[in-house]
Tab-separated table of C-alpha atoms and ligand atoms in Angstrom:
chain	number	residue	atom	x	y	z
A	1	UNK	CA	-11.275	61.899	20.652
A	2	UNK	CA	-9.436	59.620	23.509
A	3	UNK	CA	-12.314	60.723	25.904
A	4	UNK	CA	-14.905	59.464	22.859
A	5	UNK	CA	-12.949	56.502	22.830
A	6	UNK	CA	-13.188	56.169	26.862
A	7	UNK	CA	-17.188	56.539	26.711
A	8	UNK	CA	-17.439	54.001	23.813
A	9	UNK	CA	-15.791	51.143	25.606
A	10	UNK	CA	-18.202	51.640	28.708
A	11	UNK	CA	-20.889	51.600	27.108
A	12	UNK	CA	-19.126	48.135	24.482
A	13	UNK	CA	-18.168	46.450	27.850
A	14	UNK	CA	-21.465	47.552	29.977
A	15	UNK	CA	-19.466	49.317	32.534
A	16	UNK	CA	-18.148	51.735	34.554
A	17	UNK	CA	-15.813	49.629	36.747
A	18	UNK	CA	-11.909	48.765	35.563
A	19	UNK	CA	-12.281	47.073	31.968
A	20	UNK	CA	-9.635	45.146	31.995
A	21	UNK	CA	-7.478	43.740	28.228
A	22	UNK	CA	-8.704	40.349	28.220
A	23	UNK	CA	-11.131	38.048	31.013
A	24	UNK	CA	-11.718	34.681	30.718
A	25	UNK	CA	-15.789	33.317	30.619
A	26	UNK	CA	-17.136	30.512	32.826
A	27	UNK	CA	-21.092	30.362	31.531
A	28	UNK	CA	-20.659	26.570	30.705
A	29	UNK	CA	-20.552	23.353	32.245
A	30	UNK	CA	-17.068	24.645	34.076
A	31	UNK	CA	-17.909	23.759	37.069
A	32	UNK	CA	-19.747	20.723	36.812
A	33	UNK	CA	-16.788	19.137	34.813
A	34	UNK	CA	-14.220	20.020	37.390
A	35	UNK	CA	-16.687	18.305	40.244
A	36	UNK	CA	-16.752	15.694	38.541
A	37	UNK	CA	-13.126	15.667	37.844
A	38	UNK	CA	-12.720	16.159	41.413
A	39	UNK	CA	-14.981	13.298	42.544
A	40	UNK	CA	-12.857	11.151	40.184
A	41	UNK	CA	-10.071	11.808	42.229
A	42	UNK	CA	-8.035	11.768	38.552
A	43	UNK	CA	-7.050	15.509	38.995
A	44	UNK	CA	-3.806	14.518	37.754
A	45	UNK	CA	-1.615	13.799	34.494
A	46	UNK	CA	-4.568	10.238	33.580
A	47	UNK	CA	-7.897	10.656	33.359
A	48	UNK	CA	-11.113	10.949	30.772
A	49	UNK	CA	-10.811	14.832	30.228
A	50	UNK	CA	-7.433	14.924	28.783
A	51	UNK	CA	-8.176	12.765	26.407
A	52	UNK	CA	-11.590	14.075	25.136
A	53	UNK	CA	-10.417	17.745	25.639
A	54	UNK	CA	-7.622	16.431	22.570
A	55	UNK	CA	-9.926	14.981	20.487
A	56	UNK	CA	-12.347	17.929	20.894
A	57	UNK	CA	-9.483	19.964	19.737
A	58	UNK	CA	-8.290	17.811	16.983
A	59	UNK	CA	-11.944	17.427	15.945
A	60	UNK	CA	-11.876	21.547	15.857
A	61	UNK	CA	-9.140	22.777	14.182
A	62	UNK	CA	-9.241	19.446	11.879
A	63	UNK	CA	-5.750	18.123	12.823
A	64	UNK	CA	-5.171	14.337	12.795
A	65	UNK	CA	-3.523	14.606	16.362
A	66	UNK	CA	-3.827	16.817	19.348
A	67	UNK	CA	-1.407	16.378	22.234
A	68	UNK	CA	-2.198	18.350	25.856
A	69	UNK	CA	0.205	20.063	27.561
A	70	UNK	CA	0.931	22.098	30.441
A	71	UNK	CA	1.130	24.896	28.863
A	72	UNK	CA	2.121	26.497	25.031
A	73	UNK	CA	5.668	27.394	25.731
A	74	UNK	CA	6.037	23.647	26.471
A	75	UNK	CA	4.069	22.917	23.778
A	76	UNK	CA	6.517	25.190	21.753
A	77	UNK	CA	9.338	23.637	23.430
A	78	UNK	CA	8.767	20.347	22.409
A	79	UNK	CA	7.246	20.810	18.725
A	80	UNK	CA	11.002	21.994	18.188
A	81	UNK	CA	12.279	19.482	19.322
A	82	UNK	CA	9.896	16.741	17.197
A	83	UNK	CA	10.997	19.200	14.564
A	84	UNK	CA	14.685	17.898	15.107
A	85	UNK	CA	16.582	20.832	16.744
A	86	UNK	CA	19.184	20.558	18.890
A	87	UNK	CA	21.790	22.498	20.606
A	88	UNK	CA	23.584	25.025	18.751
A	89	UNK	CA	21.314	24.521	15.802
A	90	UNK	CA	19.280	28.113	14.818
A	91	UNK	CA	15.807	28.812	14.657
A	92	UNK	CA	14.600	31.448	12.316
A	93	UNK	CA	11.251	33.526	13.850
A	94	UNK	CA	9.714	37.176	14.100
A	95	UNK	CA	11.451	39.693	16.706
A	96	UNK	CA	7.472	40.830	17.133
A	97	UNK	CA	6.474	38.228	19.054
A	98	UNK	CA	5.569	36.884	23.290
A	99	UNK	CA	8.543	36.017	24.653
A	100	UNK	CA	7.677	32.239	25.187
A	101	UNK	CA	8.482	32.068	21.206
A	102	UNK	CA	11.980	32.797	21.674
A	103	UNK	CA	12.391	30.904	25.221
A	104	UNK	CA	11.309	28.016	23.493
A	105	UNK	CA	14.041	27.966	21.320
A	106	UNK	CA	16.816	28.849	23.890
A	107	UNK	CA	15.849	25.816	26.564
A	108	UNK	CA	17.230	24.004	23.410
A	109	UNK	CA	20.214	26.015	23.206
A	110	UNK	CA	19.449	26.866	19.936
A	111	UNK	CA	19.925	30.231	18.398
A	112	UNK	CA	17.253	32.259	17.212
A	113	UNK	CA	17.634	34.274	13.989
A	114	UNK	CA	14.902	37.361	13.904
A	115	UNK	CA	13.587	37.846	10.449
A	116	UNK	CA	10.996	41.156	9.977
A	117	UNK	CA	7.041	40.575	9.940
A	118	UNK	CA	4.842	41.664	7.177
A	119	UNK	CA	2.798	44.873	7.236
A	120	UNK	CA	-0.736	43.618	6.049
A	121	UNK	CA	-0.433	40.572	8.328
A	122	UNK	CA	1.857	41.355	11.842
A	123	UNK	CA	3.143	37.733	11.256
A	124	UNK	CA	6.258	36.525	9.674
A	125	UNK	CA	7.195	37.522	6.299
A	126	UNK	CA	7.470	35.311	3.586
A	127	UNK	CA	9.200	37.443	1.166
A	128	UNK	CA	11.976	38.737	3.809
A	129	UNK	CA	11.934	34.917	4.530
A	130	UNK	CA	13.194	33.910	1.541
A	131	UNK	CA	15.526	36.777	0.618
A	132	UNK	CA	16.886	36.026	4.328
A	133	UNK	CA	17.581	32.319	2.662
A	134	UNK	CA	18.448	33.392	-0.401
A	135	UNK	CA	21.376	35.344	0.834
A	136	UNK	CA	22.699	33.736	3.923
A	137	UNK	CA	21.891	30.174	3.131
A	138	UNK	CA	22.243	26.877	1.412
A	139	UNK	CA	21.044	23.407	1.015
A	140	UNK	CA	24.135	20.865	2.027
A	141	UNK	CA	23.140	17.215	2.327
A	142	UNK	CA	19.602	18.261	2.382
A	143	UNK	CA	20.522	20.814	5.606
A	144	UNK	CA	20.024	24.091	5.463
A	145	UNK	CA	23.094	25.499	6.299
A	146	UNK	CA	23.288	29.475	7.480
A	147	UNK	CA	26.284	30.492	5.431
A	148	UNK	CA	27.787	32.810	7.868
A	149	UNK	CA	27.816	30.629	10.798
A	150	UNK	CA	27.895	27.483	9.420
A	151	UNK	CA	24.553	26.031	11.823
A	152	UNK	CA	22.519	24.378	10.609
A	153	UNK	CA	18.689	25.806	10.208
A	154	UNK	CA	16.370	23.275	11.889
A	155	UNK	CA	13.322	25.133	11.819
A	156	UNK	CA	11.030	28.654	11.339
A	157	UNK	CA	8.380	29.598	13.994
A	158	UNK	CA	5.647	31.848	12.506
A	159	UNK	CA	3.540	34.013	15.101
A	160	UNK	CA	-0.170	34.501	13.816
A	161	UNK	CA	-0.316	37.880	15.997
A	162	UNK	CA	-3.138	38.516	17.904
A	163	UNK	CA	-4.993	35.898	16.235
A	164	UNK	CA	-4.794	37.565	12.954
A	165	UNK	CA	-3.473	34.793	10.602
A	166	UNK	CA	-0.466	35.194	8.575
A	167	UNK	CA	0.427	34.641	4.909
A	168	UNK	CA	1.247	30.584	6.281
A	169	UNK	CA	0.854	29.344	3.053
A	170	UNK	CA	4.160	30.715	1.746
A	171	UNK	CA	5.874	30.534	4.523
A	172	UNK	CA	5.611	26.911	4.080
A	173	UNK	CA	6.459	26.760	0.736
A	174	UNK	CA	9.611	28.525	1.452
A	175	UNK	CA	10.319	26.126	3.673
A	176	UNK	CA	9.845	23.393	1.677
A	177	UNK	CA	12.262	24.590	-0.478
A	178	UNK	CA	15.147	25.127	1.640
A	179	UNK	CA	14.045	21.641	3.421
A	180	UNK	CA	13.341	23.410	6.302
A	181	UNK	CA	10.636	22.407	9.535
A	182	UNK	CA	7.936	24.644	9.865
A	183	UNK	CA	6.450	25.040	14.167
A	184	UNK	CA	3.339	27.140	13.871
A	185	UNK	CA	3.034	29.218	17.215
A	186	UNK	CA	-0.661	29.159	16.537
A	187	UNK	CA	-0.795	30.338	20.570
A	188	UNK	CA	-3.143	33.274	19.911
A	189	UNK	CA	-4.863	32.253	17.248
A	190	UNK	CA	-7.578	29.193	18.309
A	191	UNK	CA	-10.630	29.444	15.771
A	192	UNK	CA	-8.666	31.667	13.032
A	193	UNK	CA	-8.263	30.251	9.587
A	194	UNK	CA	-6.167	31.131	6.368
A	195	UNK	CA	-7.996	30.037	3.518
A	196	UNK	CA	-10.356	27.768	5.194
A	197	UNK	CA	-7.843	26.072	7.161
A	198	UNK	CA	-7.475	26.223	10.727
A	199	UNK	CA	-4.173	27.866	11.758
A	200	UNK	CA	-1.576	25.353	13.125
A	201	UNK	CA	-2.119	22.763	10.823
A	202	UNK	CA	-0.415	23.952	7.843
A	203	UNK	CA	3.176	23.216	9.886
A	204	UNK	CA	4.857	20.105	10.906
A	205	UNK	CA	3.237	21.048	13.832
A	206	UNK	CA	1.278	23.739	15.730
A	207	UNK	CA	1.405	24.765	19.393
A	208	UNK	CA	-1.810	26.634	20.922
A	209	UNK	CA	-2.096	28.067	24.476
A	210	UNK	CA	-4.661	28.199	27.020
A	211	UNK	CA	-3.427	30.414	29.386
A	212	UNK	CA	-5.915	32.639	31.603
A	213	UNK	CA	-5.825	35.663	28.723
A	214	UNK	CA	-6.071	33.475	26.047
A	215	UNK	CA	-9.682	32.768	23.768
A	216	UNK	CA	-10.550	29.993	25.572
A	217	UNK	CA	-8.639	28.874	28.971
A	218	UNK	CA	-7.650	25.520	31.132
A	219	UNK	CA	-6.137	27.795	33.739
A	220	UNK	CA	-2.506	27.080	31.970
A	221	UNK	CA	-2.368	24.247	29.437
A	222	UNK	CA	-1.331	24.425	25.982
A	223	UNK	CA	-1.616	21.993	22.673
A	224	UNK	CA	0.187	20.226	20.377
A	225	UNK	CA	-1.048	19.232	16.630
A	226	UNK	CA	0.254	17.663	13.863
A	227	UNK	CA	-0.911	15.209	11.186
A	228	UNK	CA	1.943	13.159	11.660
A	229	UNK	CA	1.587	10.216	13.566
A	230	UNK	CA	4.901	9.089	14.494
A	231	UNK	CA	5.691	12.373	15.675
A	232	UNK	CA	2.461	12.560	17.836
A	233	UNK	CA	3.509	9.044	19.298
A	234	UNK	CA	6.986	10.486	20.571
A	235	UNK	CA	5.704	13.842	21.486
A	236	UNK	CA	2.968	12.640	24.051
A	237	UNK	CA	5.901	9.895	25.138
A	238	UNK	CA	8.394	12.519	25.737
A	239	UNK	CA	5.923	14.870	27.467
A	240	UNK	CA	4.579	11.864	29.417
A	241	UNK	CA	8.497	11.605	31.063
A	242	UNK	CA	9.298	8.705	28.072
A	243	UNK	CA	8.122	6.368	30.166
A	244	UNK	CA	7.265	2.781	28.405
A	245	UNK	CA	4.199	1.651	28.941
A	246	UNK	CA	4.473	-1.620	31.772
A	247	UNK	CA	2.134	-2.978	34.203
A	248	UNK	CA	4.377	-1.783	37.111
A	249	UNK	CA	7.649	-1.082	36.135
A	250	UNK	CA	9.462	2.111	35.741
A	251	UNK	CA	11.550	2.575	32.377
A	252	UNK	CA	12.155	5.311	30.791
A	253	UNK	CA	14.044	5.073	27.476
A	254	UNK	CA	15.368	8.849	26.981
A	255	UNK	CA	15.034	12.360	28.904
A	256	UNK	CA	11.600	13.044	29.132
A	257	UNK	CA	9.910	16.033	29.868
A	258	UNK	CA	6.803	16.431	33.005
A	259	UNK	CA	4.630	18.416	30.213
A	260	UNK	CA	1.304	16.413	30.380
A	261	UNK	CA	-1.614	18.733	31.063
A	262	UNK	CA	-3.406	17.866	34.190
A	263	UNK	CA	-6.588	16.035	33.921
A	264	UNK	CA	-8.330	18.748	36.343
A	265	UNK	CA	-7.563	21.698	33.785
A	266	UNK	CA	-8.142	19.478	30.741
A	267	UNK	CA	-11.853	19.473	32.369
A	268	UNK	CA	-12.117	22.921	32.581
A	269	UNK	CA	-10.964	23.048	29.029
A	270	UNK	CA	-13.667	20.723	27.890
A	271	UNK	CA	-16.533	23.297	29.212
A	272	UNK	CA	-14.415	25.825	26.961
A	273	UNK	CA	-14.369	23.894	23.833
A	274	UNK	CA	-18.111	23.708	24.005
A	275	UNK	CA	-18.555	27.283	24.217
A	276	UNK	CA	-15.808	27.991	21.761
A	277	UNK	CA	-18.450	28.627	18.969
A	278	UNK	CA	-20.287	31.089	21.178
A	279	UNK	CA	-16.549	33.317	22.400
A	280	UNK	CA	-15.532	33.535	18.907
A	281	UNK	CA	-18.913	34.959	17.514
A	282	UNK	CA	-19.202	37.539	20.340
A	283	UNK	CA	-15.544	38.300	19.667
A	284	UNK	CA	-16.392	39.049	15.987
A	285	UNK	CA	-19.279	41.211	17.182
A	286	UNK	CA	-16.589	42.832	19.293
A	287	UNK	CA	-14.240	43.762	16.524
A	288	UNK	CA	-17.511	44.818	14.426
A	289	UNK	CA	-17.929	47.487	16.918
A	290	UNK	CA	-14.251	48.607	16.926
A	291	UNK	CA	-14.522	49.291	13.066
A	292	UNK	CA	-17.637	50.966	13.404
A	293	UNK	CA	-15.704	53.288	15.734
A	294	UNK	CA	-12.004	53.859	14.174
A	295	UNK	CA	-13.327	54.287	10.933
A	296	UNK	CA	-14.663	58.045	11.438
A	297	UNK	CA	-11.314	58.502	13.124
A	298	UNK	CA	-7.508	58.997	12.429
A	299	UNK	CA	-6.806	55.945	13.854
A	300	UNK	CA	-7.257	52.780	11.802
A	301	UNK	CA	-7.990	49.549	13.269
A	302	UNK	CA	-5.977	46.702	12.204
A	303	UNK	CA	-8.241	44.034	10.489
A	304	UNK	CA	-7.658	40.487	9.402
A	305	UNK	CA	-6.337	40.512	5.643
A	306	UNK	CA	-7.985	38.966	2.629
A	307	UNK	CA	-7.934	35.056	2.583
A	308	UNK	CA	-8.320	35.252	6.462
A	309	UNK	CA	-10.905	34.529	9.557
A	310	UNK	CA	-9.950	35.933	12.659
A	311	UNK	CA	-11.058	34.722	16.504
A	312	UNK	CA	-10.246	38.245	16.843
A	313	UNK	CA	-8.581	37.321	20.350
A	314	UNK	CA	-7.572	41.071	20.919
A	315	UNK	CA	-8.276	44.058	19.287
A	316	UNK	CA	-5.778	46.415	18.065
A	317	UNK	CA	-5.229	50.290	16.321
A	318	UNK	CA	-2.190	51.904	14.995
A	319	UNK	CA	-1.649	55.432	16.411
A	320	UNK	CA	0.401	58.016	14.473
A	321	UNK	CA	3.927	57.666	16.350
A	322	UNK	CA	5.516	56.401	19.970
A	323	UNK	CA	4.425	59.542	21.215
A	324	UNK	CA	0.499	59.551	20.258
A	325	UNK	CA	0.921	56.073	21.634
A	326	UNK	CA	2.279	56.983	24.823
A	327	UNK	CA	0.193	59.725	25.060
A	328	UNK	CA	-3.111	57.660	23.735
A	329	UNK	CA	-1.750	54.323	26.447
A	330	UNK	CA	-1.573	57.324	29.148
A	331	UNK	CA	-4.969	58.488	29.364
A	332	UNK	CA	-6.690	55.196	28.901
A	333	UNK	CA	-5.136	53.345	31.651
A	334	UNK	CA	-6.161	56.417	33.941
A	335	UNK	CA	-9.324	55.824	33.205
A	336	UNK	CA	-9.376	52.741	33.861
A	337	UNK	CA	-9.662	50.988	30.710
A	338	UNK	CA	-6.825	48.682	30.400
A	339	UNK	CA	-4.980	49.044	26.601
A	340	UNK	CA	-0.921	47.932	26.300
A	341	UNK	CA	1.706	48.859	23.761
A	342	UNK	CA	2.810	45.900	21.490
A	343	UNK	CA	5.450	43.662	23.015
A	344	UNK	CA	9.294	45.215	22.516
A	345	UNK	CA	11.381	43.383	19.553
A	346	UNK	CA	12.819	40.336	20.978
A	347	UNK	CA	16.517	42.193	19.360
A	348	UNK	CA	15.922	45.179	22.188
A	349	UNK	CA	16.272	42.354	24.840
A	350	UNK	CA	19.561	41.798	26.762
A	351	UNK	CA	19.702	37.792	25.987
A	352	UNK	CA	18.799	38.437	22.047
A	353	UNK	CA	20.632	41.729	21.176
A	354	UNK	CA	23.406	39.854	19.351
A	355	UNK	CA	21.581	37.508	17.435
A	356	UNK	CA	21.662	37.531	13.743
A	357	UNK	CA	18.834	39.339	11.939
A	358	UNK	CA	17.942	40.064	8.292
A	359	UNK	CA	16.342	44.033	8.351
A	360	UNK	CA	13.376	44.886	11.099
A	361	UNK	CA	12.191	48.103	9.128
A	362	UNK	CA	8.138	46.700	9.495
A	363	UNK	CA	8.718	45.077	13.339
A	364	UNK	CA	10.161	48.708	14.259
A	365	UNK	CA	7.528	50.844	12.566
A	366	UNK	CA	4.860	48.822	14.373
A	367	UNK	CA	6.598	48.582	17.461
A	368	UNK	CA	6.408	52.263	18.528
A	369	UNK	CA	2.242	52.360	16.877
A	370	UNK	CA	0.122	49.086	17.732
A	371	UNK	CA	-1.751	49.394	20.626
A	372	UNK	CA	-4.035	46.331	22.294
A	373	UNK	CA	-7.642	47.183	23.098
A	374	UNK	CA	-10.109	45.466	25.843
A	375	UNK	CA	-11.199	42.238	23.975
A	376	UNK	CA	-13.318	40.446	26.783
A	377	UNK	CA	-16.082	38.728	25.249
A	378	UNK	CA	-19.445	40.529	27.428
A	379	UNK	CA	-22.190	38.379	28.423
B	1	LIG	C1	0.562	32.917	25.223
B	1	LIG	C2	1.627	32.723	24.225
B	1	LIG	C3	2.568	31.681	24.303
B	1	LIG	C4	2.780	30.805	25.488
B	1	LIG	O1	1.747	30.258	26.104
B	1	LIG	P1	1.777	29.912	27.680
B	1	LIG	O2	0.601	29.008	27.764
B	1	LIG	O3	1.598	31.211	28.407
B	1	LIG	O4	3.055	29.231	27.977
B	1	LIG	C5	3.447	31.508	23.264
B	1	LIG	N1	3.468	32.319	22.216
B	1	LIG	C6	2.620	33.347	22.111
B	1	LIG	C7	2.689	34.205	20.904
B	1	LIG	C8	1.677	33.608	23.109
B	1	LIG	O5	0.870	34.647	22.991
């Protein structure tokens, strides 16, 4: 079966050369942007592209405003903060997740507080959500207090995993109800939608990435949206080092941050954006193929789930246990045909193993199962 599975990706990807999990495309006006960028001489933090690469992605994923940074974790980094935490506040997210979620919330000093995913979706769970709130804590002054450790609870970070959106929807209604900010780490998920609306916006705000493995790419860089227009003022002034606008003076009116994406990545991200359309319908083809494949096999491909579009950024199966996994992660990389294990919950990490979590039973079971297939879109 693994050496079917071998076969079928060489002949999916066109090759028999190293196939590796996920490559970036440059079939578009790449190059022409960044020699133009280049002639310019505005490589750096001003210039033309930054601004039309956030409209373009504003324009795309239907959020009011779009601020560039240098790359998602900063973007993460400062949506919580424009969410209002602060040291020694907590932060409730998944313990499935990148490790740039949880970093994120420590360069605040803040505490993160792991709460389990959901089984259909890989993302957050809304239900464990709110019994996590319902038992450990109340609304005080309009805070959200954890009961326990008497912090307050600034704000929840849903993951939509591998581009697969989550049930956002409730998660925000939750929320809502324990007056609680919601920061979308929408990182993987450019061009997926839950129930016709772009992933991201349904938060206070979202925070996409366009690192090298990512759908689309600026080199690094990473975004910030929100509908909100006084926080989209502060957020692109404290990512721009606060600095008040002046014909010549330096002032800066509070600790700002050196977050702005560069103008010379922002072009490449412009040639991206226009061949957005064209990566996400070659990814879907991609994923149609996987299905094809998995479904006359014991292992089961894990699809989007009903109310969803996914950019289908990378593929992934469940195997039967660790040790099929292992076994299955073994003989593909040997082959040349580059597959990884799911990251490890953020509560088996040294920095995180004493946080406070509510129970991980779904994070666990997929933790020793999902595997990551090759997800390169193929010219
Ligand atoms: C890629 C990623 C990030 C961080 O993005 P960078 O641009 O690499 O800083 C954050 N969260 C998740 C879930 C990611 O996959």
């Amino acid at each position: 079966m693994y050496q079917e599975f071998i076969s079928f990706t060489r002949e999916a990807f066109k090759t028999n050369e190293f196939i590796p999990l996920h490559a970036p495309v440059f079939t578009g006006n790449e190059k022409k942007y960044l020699n133009e960028c280049i002639d310019s001489t505005f490589v750096s933090s001003v210039g033309k592209f930054v601004d039309q690469f956030e409209d373009e992605v504003a324009k795309f994923t239907g959020a009011k405003y779009a601020i560039a940074t240098s790359n998602g974790t900063a973007a993460l980094h400062t949506g919580l903060l424009m969410a209002g935490v602060s040291q020694n506040d907590e932060v409730i997210t998944q313990p499935l997740t990148f490790i740039a979620t949880t970093n994120a919330i420590s360069y605040i000093g803040a505490k993160p507080i792991f709460v389990d995913v959901d089984k259909e979706t890989l993302g957050l769970s809304a239900e464990k959500l709110e019994h996590f709130l319902m038992k450990n804590a109340e609304v005080q002054n309009g805070v959200c207090i954890n009961k326990i450790t008497k912090r307050a609870i600034k704000a929840v970070v849903p993951m939509h995993t591998f581009g697969l959106p989550l049930k956002i929807d409730d998660i925000v209604s939750v929320c809502d109800r324990f007056n609680i900010a919601v920061v979308e780490d929408a990182a993987e998920s450019l061009g997926s939608y839950y129930k016709g609306k772009h992933t991201g916006t349904y938060g206070l705000l979202g925070a996409f990435s366009f690192n090298g493995n990512k759908t689309i790419t600026t080199g690094g860089g990473g975004m910030l949206v929100t509908n909100d227009e006084g926080i989209a003022i502060k957020a692109k002034h404290i990512t721009t080092t606060a600095k008040i606008s002046h014909p010549w003076d330096y002032k800066h009116d509070m600790i700002g941050y050196n977050y702005r994406l560069p103008n010379i990545n922002a072009a490449l991200g412009c040639a991206q954006m226009e061949k957005l359309p064209f990566i996400l319908e070659k990814k879907q083809k991609m994923a149609n193929k996987y299905k094809m494949f998995f479904k006359d096999t014991p292992l089961q491909y894990i699809d989007v789930s009903k109310d969803a579009v996914s950019n289908y950024w990378l593929n992934a199966i469940l195997l039967e246990n660790i040790k099929e996994r292992n076994f299955f992660l073994k003989i593909t990389n040997e082959n040349g045909v580059m597959t990884r294990p799911i990251w490890k919950l953020m509560t088996s990490l040294p920095m995180f193993k004493t946080s406070q979590t509510g129970n991980l039973e779904n994070s666990k079971w997929f933790e020793e199962r999902v595997v990551n297939l090759p997800s390169s879109v193929v010219i």
